[in-house]
Short mmCIF file of C-alpha atoms in Angstrom, two decimals:
data_model
loop_
_atom_site.label_atom_id
_atom_site.label_comp_id
_atom_site.label_asym_id
_atom_site.label_seq_id
_atom_site.Cartn_x
_atom_site.Cartn_y
_atom_site.Cartn_z
CA UNK S 1 8.84 -36.64 -9.84
CA UNK S 2 6.15 -34.33 -11.21
CA UNK S 3 2.96 -36.33 -10.70
CA UNK S 4 2.06 -34.27 -7.62
CA UNK S 5 1.92 -31.02 -9.56
CA UNK S 6 -1.58 -29.72 -10.24
CA UNK S 7 -2.63 -27.81 -13.34
CA UNK S 8 -2.47 -24.07 -12.73
CA UNK S 9 -5.08 -21.56 -13.91
CA UNK S 10 -4.20 -19.54 -17.00
CA UNK S 11 -2.24 -16.31 -16.67
CA UNK S 12 -4.83 -13.54 -16.23
CA UNK S 13 -3.61 -11.66 -19.30
CA UNK S 14 -2.08 -14.34 -21.54
CA UNK S 15 -5.11 -16.53 -20.89
CA UNK S 16 -7.29 -13.90 -22.57
CA UNK S 17 -5.28 -14.26 -25.77
CA UNK S 18 -5.64 -18.05 -25.68
CA UNK S 19 -9.41 -17.75 -25.20
CA UNK S 20 -9.66 -15.24 -28.03
CA UNK S 21 -7.78 -17.50 -30.42
CA UNK S 22 -10.03 -20.42 -29.54
CA UNK S 23 -13.22 -18.44 -30.22
CA UNK S 24 -14.59 -19.35 -33.69
CA UNK S 25 -16.90 -16.30 -33.87
CA UNK S 26 -15.76 -14.04 -36.75
CA UNK S 27 -16.91 -10.93 -34.86
CA UNK S 28 -14.46 -11.45 -31.99
CA UNK S 29 -12.35 -8.51 -30.83
CA UNK S 30 -9.14 -8.76 -28.79
CA UNK S 31 -8.64 -5.80 -26.45
CA UNK S 32 -6.55 -7.79 -24.00
CA UNK S 33 -2.83 -8.41 -24.30
CA UNK S 34 -0.61 -5.35 -23.91
CA UNK S 35 0.98 -4.90 -27.33
CA UNK S 36 0.61 -2.02 -29.75
CA UNK S 37 -1.40 -2.69 -32.90
CA UNK S 38 -1.60 -0.67 -36.09
CA UNK S 39 -4.65 -0.03 -38.28
CA UNK S 40 -4.53 -3.56 -39.70
CA UNK S 41 -4.36 -5.14 -36.24
CA UNK S 42 -0.74 -6.24 -36.46
CA UNK S 43 2.20 -5.32 -34.21
CA UNK S 44 4.76 -3.89 -36.64
CA UNK S 45 8.52 -3.69 -36.45
CA UNK S 46 9.37 0.02 -36.73
CA UNK S 47 11.21 0.73 -39.99
CA UNK S 48 14.13 2.31 -38.11
CA UNK S 49 14.46 -0.80 -35.96
CA UNK S 50 14.39 -3.06 -39.02
CA UNK S 51 17.09 -0.96 -40.68
CA UNK S 52 19.21 -0.98 -37.53
CA UNK S 53 18.92 -4.76 -37.44
CA UNK S 54 20.00 -5.00 -41.07
CA UNK S 55 23.08 -2.87 -40.42
CA UNK S 56 23.85 -4.83 -37.27
CA UNK S 57 23.77 -8.18 -39.06
CA UNK S 58 25.99 -6.87 -41.85
CA UNK S 59 28.65 -5.64 -39.43
CA UNK S 60 28.44 -8.23 -36.66
CA UNK S 61 31.43 -10.57 -36.69
CA UNK S 62 30.66 -12.81 -33.71
CA UNK S 63 27.89 -14.20 -31.54
CA UNK S 64 30.04 -14.74 -28.47
CA UNK S 65 28.78 -13.86 -25.00
CA UNK S 66 28.52 -10.21 -23.96
CA UNK S 67 29.03 -10.92 -20.24
CA UNK S 68 26.56 -10.72 -17.34
CA UNK S 69 26.35 -6.90 -17.51
CA UNK S 70 25.25 -7.13 -21.14
CA UNK S 71 25.77 -4.62 -23.92
CA UNK S 72 27.61 -1.71 -22.30
CA UNK S 73 26.80 0.78 -25.06
CA UNK S 74 23.12 -0.06 -24.70
CA UNK S 75 23.33 0.36 -20.92
CA UNK S 76 24.78 3.83 -21.24
CA UNK S 77 22.43 5.05 -23.95
CA UNK S 78 19.22 3.69 -22.41
CA UNK S 79 19.97 5.41 -19.11
CA UNK S 80 20.77 8.65 -20.93
CA UNK S 81 17.45 8.42 -22.74
CA UNK S 82 15.60 7.85 -19.46
CA UNK S 83 17.35 10.41 -17.27
CA UNK S 84 18.53 12.88 -19.91
CA UNK S 85 22.17 13.29 -20.84
CA UNK S 86 22.84 16.00 -18.24
CA UNK S 87 21.37 14.19 -15.25
CA UNK S 88 22.77 10.84 -16.39
CA UNK S 89 26.25 12.40 -16.56
CA UNK S 90 25.84 13.99 -13.14
CA UNK S 91 24.82 10.64 -11.64
CA UNK S 92 27.18 8.43 -13.66
CA UNK S 93 29.58 7.61 -10.83
CA UNK S 94 26.63 6.74 -8.58
CA UNK S 95 24.79 4.63 -11.17
CA UNK S 96 25.20 0.92 -11.87
CA UNK S 97 23.37 -0.49 -14.90
CA UNK S 98 22.93 -4.05 -16.10
CA UNK S 99 21.20 -5.21 -19.26
CA UNK S 100 18.35 -7.57 -18.40
CA UNK S 101 15.97 -10.01 -20.02
CA UNK S 102 13.35 -7.38 -20.75
CA UNK S 103 11.76 -5.09 -18.20
CA UNK S 104 10.52 -8.17 -16.34
CA UNK S 105 14.11 -9.29 -15.78
CA UNK S 106 14.94 -5.83 -14.48
CA UNK S 107 12.09 -5.95 -12.00
CA UNK S 108 13.08 -9.39 -10.77
CA UNK S 109 16.80 -8.67 -10.44
CA UNK S 110 15.95 -5.44 -8.64
CA UNK S 111 13.75 -7.35 -6.21
CA UNK S 112 16.48 -9.94 -5.60
CA UNK S 113 18.99 -7.17 -4.81
CA UNK S 114 16.53 -5.51 -2.44
CA UNK S 115 16.07 -8.81 -0.63
CA UNK S 116 19.83 -9.28 -0.37
CA UNK S 117 20.35 -5.76 0.97
CA UNK S 118 17.28 -5.45 3.21
CA UNK S 119 15.40 -8.74 3.70
CA UNK S 120 12.86 -7.11 6.04
CA UNK S 121 11.92 -4.33 3.64
CA UNK S 122 8.38 -4.12 2.27
CA UNK S 123 7.62 -3.24 -1.34
CA UNK S 124 4.52 -1.08 -1.75
CA UNK S 125 2.74 -1.36 -5.12
CA UNK S 126 -0.12 0.72 -6.47
CA UNK S 127 -3.71 -0.46 -6.18
CA UNK S 128 -4.29 -1.51 -8.90
CA UNK S 129 -1.05 -2.39 -10.67
CA UNK S 130 0.07 -4.49 -13.61
CA UNK S 131 -1.01 -8.09 -13.07
CA UNK S 132 2.55 -9.41 -13.25
CA UNK S 133 4.14 -6.91 -10.84
CA UNK S 134 3.27 -8.82 -7.70
CA UNK S 135 4.29 -12.28 -9.00
CA UNK S 136 7.55 -10.93 -10.45
CA UNK S 137 8.60 -8.89 -7.45
CA UNK S 138 6.93 -10.88 -4.69
CA UNK S 139 8.40 -14.21 -5.75
CA UNK S 140 11.78 -13.09 -4.39
CA UNK S 141 10.37 -13.47 -0.86
CA UNK S 142 9.84 -9.82 0.13
CA UNK S 143 6.52 -8.78 1.62
CA UNK S 144 4.24 -6.74 -0.64
CA UNK S 145 1.62 -4.20 0.36
CA UNK S 146 -0.62 -1.96 -1.72
CA UNK S 147 -0.99 1.81 -1.59
CA UNK S 148 -4.12 3.66 -2.78
CA UNK S 149 -3.73 4.97 -6.31
CA UNK S 150 -6.87 4.96 -8.43
CA UNK S 151 -10.21 6.62 -7.73
CA UNK S 152 -12.84 4.70 -9.69
CA UNK S 153 -15.33 7.55 -9.30
CA UNK S 154 -13.22 10.25 -10.92
CA UNK S 155 -11.21 7.81 -13.08
CA UNK S 156 -8.10 9.61 -11.86
CA UNK S 157 -5.34 9.34 -9.26
CA UNK S 158 -6.55 9.26 -5.67
CA UNK S 159 -3.68 11.52 -4.71
CA UNK S 160 -4.66 12.57 -1.20
CA UNK S 161 -5.04 8.96 -0.06
CA UNK S 162 -1.80 8.03 -1.83
CA UNK S 163 0.13 10.67 0.12
CA UNK S 164 -1.57 9.76 3.39
CA UNK S 165 -0.53 6.14 2.94
CA UNK S 166 3.06 6.93 2.05
CA UNK S 167 3.37 9.22 5.07
CA UNK S 168 2.84 6.13 7.24
CA UNK S 169 5.27 3.83 5.41
CA UNK S 170 8.33 2.97 7.55
CA UNK S 171 11.71 4.37 6.58
CA UNK S 172 13.65 2.07 4.27
CA UNK S 173 10.61 0.53 2.59
CA UNK S 174 10.34 0.51 -1.20
CA UNK S 175 7.66 2.20 -3.33
CA UNK S 176 7.06 0.79 -6.82
CA UNK S 177 5.99 3.58 -9.18
CA UNK S 178 4.90 3.61 -12.82
CA UNK S 179 6.91 6.27 -14.64
CA UNK S 180 4.14 6.93 -17.17
CA UNK S 181 1.17 5.27 -18.92
CA UNK S 182 0.02 3.60 -15.69
CA UNK S 183 -0.92 -0.02 -16.27
CA UNK S 184 -3.84 -0.82 -16.02
CA UNK S 185 -5.53 2.54 -15.32
CA UNK S 186 -3.92 4.99 -17.76
CA UNK S 187 -4.11 7.63 -15.01
CA UNK S 188 -0.70 9.28 -14.45
CA UNK S 189 0.66 11.65 -11.84
CA UNK S 190 0.99 15.25 -13.04
CA UNK S 191 4.12 17.37 -12.56
CA UNK S 192 2.99 18.83 -9.25
CA UNK S 193 2.09 15.40 -7.89
CA UNK S 194 5.46 13.97 -8.92
CA UNK S 195 7.18 16.82 -7.12
CA UNK S 196 5.16 16.13 -3.97
CA UNK S 197 5.95 12.40 -4.15
CA UNK S 198 9.66 13.14 -4.62
CA UNK S 199 9.67 15.43 -1.58
CA UNK S 200 7.86 12.85 0.54
CA UNK S 201 10.13 9.95 -0.47
CA UNK S 202 13.25 11.98 0.24
CA UNK S 203 11.94 13.25 3.58
CA UNK S 204 10.66 9.87 4.75
CA UNK S 205 13.71 7.89 3.60
CA UNK S 206 11.72 5.68 1.21
CA UNK S 207 13.28 3.98 -1.84
CA UNK S 208 11.60 4.51 -5.23
CA UNK S 209 11.58 1.57 -7.63
CA UNK S 210 10.41 3.03 -10.95
CA UNK S 211 9.04 0.86 -13.74
CA UNK S 212 9.66 2.59 -17.09
CA UNK S 213 7.90 0.34 -19.57
CA UNK S 214 6.36 2.95 -21.88
CA UNK S 215 8.75 5.87 -22.42
CA UNK S 216 7.50 7.74 -25.47
CA UNK S 217 4.09 6.04 -25.45
CA UNK S 218 2.24 8.68 -23.42
CA UNK S 219 3.19 12.05 -24.92
CA UNK S 220 6.85 11.92 -25.95
CA UNK S 221 10.27 10.76 -24.76
CA UNK S 222 10.85 13.84 -22.59
CA UNK S 223 7.42 14.48 -21.08
CA UNK S 224 6.96 10.83 -20.13
CA UNK S 225 10.01 10.84 -17.83
CA UNK S 226 9.69 14.28 -16.26
CA UNK S 227 8.52 12.71 -13.00
CA UNK S 228 11.28 10.11 -13.03
CA UNK S 229 13.88 12.83 -13.53
CA UNK S 230 12.43 14.86 -10.66
CA UNK S 231 12.86 11.80 -8.44
CA UNK S 232 16.34 10.89 -9.64
CA UNK S 233 17.59 14.41 -9.11
CA UNK S 234 16.41 14.46 -5.53
CA UNK S 235 16.52 11.09 -3.75
CA UNK S 236 19.83 9.43 -2.76
CA UNK S 237 18.82 5.94 -3.92
CA UNK S 238 16.60 4.85 -6.81
CA UNK S 239 15.97 1.66 -8.79
CA UNK S 240 14.89 1.96 -12.42
CA UNK S 241 13.56 -0.94 -14.52
CA UNK S 242 13.50 -0.15 -18.25
CA UNK S 243 11.78 -2.04 -21.07
CA UNK S 244 12.34 -1.64 -24.83
CA UNK S 245 9.39 -3.82 -25.80
CA UNK S 246 6.81 -1.14 -26.61
CA UNK S 247 8.73 1.92 -27.77
CA UNK S 248 11.23 -0.01 -29.91
CA UNK S 249 8.81 -2.80 -30.84
CA UNK S 250 11.35 -5.36 -29.57
CA UNK S 251 8.87 -7.49 -27.64
CA UNK S 252 10.26 -10.95 -28.29
CA UNK S 253 13.90 -9.81 -28.21
CA UNK S 254 13.59 -9.16 -24.44
CA UNK S 255 15.71 -6.01 -24.23
CA UNK S 256 15.71 -4.20 -20.88
CA UNK S 257 17.92 -2.76 -18.19
CA UNK S 258 18.11 -2.26 -14.45
CA UNK S 259 19.80 0.97 -13.38
CA UNK S 260 20.40 1.64 -9.69
CA UNK S 261 21.38 5.08 -8.46
CA UNK S 262 23.25 4.72 -5.16
CA UNK S 263 24.10 7.27 -2.51
CA UNK S 264 27.80 7.23 -3.48
CA UNK S 265 30.21 5.83 -6.05
CA UNK S 266 31.63 3.11 -3.79
CA UNK S 267 28.16 1.70 -3.16
CA UNK S 268 27.42 1.79 -6.89
CA UNK S 269 30.55 -0.28 -7.58
CA UNK S 270 29.46 -2.83 -4.97
CA UNK S 271 25.96 -2.96 -6.48
CA UNK S 272 27.48 -3.74 -9.88
CA UNK S 273 29.08 -6.89 -8.50
CA UNK S 274 25.78 -8.03 -7.01
CA UNK S 275 23.89 -7.27 -10.22
CA UNK S 276 26.34 -9.41 -12.19
CA UNK S 277 26.27 -12.26 -9.69
CA UNK S 278 22.47 -12.27 -9.51
CA UNK S 279 22.20 -12.40 -13.30
CA UNK S 280 24.90 -15.08 -13.47
CA UNK S 281 22.94 -17.28 -11.07
CA UNK S 282 19.60 -16.75 -12.83
CA UNK S 283 20.37 -16.85 -16.56
CA UNK S 284 24.13 -16.20 -16.84
CA UNK S 285 24.22 -13.84 -19.85
CA UNK S 286 21.49 -11.69 -21.42
CA UNK S 287 20.58 -11.92 -25.12
CA UNK S 288 22.36 -9.20 -27.10
CA UNK S 289 20.38 -8.90 -30.31
CA UNK S 290 17.60 -6.57 -29.17
CA UNK S 291 19.90 -4.46 -27.03
CA UNK S 292 22.37 -4.05 -29.90
CA UNK S 293 19.54 -2.96 -32.21
CA UNK S 294 18.22 -0.42 -29.70
CA UNK S 295 21.73 0.92 -29.08
CA UNK S 296 22.22 1.50 -32.80
CA UNK S 297 18.88 3.30 -33.12
CA UNK S 298 19.78 5.57 -30.21
CA UNK S 299 23.31 6.16 -31.53
CA UNK S 300 22.82 6.92 -35.23
CA UNK S 301 21.14 10.28 -35.84
CA UNK S 302 19.21 9.26 -38.97
CA UNK S 303 17.83 6.11 -37.36
CA UNK S 304 16.92 7.97 -34.16
CA UNK S 305 15.07 10.67 -36.10
CA UNK S 306 13.13 8.10 -38.12
CA UNK S 307 12.31 6.12 -34.98
CA UNK S 308 11.07 9.22 -33.13
CA UNK S 309 8.81 10.04 -36.07
CA UNK S 310 7.34 6.52 -36.02
CA UNK S 311 6.92 6.66 -32.27
CA UNK S 312 5.10 9.99 -32.52
CA UNK S 313 2.78 8.41 -35.06
CA UNK S 314 1.92 5.57 -32.69
CA UNK S 315 1.19 8.02 -29.87
CA UNK S 316 -1.01 10.15 -32.12
CA UNK S 317 -2.93 7.07 -33.20
CA UNK S 318 -3.56 5.93 -29.61
CA UNK S 319 -4.78 9.41 -28.63
CA UNK S 320 -7.06 9.48 -31.67
CA UNK S 321 -8.50 6.08 -30.76
CA UNK S 322 -9.18 7.29 -27.24
CA UNK S 323 -11.09 10.27 -28.62
CA UNK S 324 -12.89 8.04 -31.13
CA UNK S 325 -14.17 5.57 -28.53
CA UNK S 326 -15.06 8.33 -26.05
CA UNK S 327 -17.03 10.10 -28.79
CA UNK S 328 -18.97 6.97 -29.79
CA UNK S 329 -19.80 6.21 -26.16
CA UNK S 330 -20.88 9.79 -25.50
CA UNK S 331 -23.06 9.80 -28.63
CA UNK S 332 -24.94 6.81 -27.25
CA UNK S 333 -25.06 8.07 -23.67
CA UNK S 334 -24.81 11.90 -23.69
CA UNK S 335 -25.79 11.92 -20.01
CA UNK S 336 -22.50 10.31 -19.03
CA UNK S 337 -18.93 11.61 -18.98
CA UNK S 338 -16.39 9.64 -20.99
CA UNK S 339 -13.71 12.35 -21.10
CA UNK S 340 -11.52 10.23 -18.82
CA UNK S 341 -10.69 8.09 -21.83
CA UNK S 342 -9.11 11.10 -23.49
CA UNK S 343 -7.30 12.26 -20.33
CA UNK S 344 -5.58 8.92 -19.80
CA UNK S 345 -2.22 8.11 -21.40
CA UNK S 346 -0.76 5.05 -23.05
CA UNK S 347 -2.59 1.99 -24.28
CA UNK S 348 -4.72 1.19 -21.25
CA UNK S 349 -7.75 2.31 -19.29
CA UNK S 350 -10.09 0.49 -16.92
CA UNK S 351 -13.68 0.00 -18.08
CA UNK S 352 -14.98 -0.20 -14.51
CA UNK S 353 -16.42 -3.68 -14.96
CA UNK S 354 -16.67 -6.42 -12.37
CA UNK S 355 -15.71 -10.02 -13.14
CA UNK S 356 -19.27 -11.01 -14.10
CA UNK S 357 -19.49 -8.16 -16.61
CA UNK S 358 -16.11 -9.08 -18.07
CA UNK S 359 -17.36 -12.65 -18.49
CA UNK S 360 -20.53 -11.44 -20.23
CA UNK S 361 -18.46 -9.19 -22.49
CA UNK S 362 -16.53 -12.27 -23.57
CA UNK S 363 -19.36 -14.79 -23.76
CA UNK S 364 -22.13 -12.64 -25.24
CA UNK S 365 -20.26 -9.96 -27.16
CA UNK S 366 -17.05 -11.84 -28.05
CA UNK S 367 -14.98 -8.89 -26.85
CA UNK S 368 -11.94 -9.98 -24.84
CA UNK S 369 -10.38 -8.01 -21.97
CA UNK S 370 -8.48 -9.20 -18.85
CA UNK S 371 -10.39 -10.00 -15.64
CA UNK S 372 -9.79 -6.50 -14.22
CA UNK S 373 -11.62 -4.87 -17.14
CA UNK S 374 -8.52 -3.29 -18.64
CA UNK S 375 -8.98 -2.23 -22.25
CA UNK S 376 -6.12 -1.95 -24.73
CA UNK S 377 -7.10 1.05 -26.86
CA UNK S 378 -4.67 -0.02 -29.58
CA UNK S 379 -7.08 -2.87 -30.34
CA UNK S 380 -9.85 -0.42 -31.22
CA UNK S 381 -10.26 0.58 -34.87
CA UNK S 382 -12.60 2.49 -37.17
CA UNK S 383 -14.01 -0.87 -38.19
CA UNK S 384 -14.85 -2.18 -34.71
CA UNK S 385 -15.38 0.93 -32.57
CA UNK S 386 -19.18 0.86 -32.84
CA UNK S 387 -19.29 -2.81 -31.84
CA UNK S 388 -16.97 -2.08 -28.92
CA UNK S 389 -19.04 0.89 -27.72
CA UNK S 390 -22.32 -1.03 -27.99
CA UNK S 391 -20.87 -4.06 -26.21
CA UNK S 392 -19.50 -1.99 -23.32
CA UNK S 393 -22.83 -0.22 -22.77
CA UNK S 394 -24.92 -3.38 -23.08
CA UNK S 395 -22.78 -5.31 -20.60
CA UNK S 396 -22.69 -2.50 -18.05
CA UNK S 397 -26.46 -2.08 -18.32
CA UNK S 398 -26.30 1.48 -19.58
CA UNK S 399 -27.45 0.90 -23.15
#
């Protein structure tokens, strides 16, 4: 049966981790896979999340199925956190939410629903975008195209070209947007740019599909979704994929949600049936554990306050690491501008390396990043920052 299958190349991101683990050099540094790391290099479970899990296990009386729509309390609270309680309430009758197998499941179910509703629609993704966006979304059979997003010269958003491209996109096409902490560039739209994008999408009849993977990881829970809320309050239809992996530290629990805002309540009720059927045909029921933990953290005031404090600490650490690396690079090359590292948000920025330089970084310096040169700042530390700065400058020929 399977003898005709050929061995596939490693995943561009997960393969970096495998290569790092196989490297016997004690100086090796992993700046690849997209997980938060603390000062000791581990990915911790937030204390509030651990306490919520303890309380959940003490009170939980059954492990029976939760149904295709998942944990309904989680669905309500995660949408309220994303949209704000006021806007979520205003849109409640027009919103259909399903718990999914992580943010990836939300993206895939959203793509399947788009294909069912509009099989000729095109999904436009940013150039560049997260390495798994195109496989996840494109595997449903819809055509994908890229829109300009990143200006490598300024290390910022190429906003004029972005708008020019979207002005030419046919009505009814879908635009995949990163809500915050753009992966892999770290360059986000500002408030004025979000407002301009919202106006254009509404005027042109385009459908936003927003990937919210890092709420609270850029600045805070509110600031990180200001653009999303501007969109949701304006356009008639919006898809929102939410992940709890980073902000709740629930990576392996695969807790996520897909919320779809429809033009009217009747359409939202129809969407709910298609969400449930799509999930039923793909994996039947979602896992409840992570969603139940997140729901409890969001519900109980003491847990929520503790969690927000921990989240703020993670954000402060990532911003400090950005400033630390930028300072060490600037000290070595004062003729160059590294302030873009500080301006970016979230865990990621692009180093501006080509594939040959990335290979040399791995082979000669034992510093591991994905093929696109994306660096995970959470992997930088006081102990390794000088090695990282020296390696980057040696490989790019600027040391």
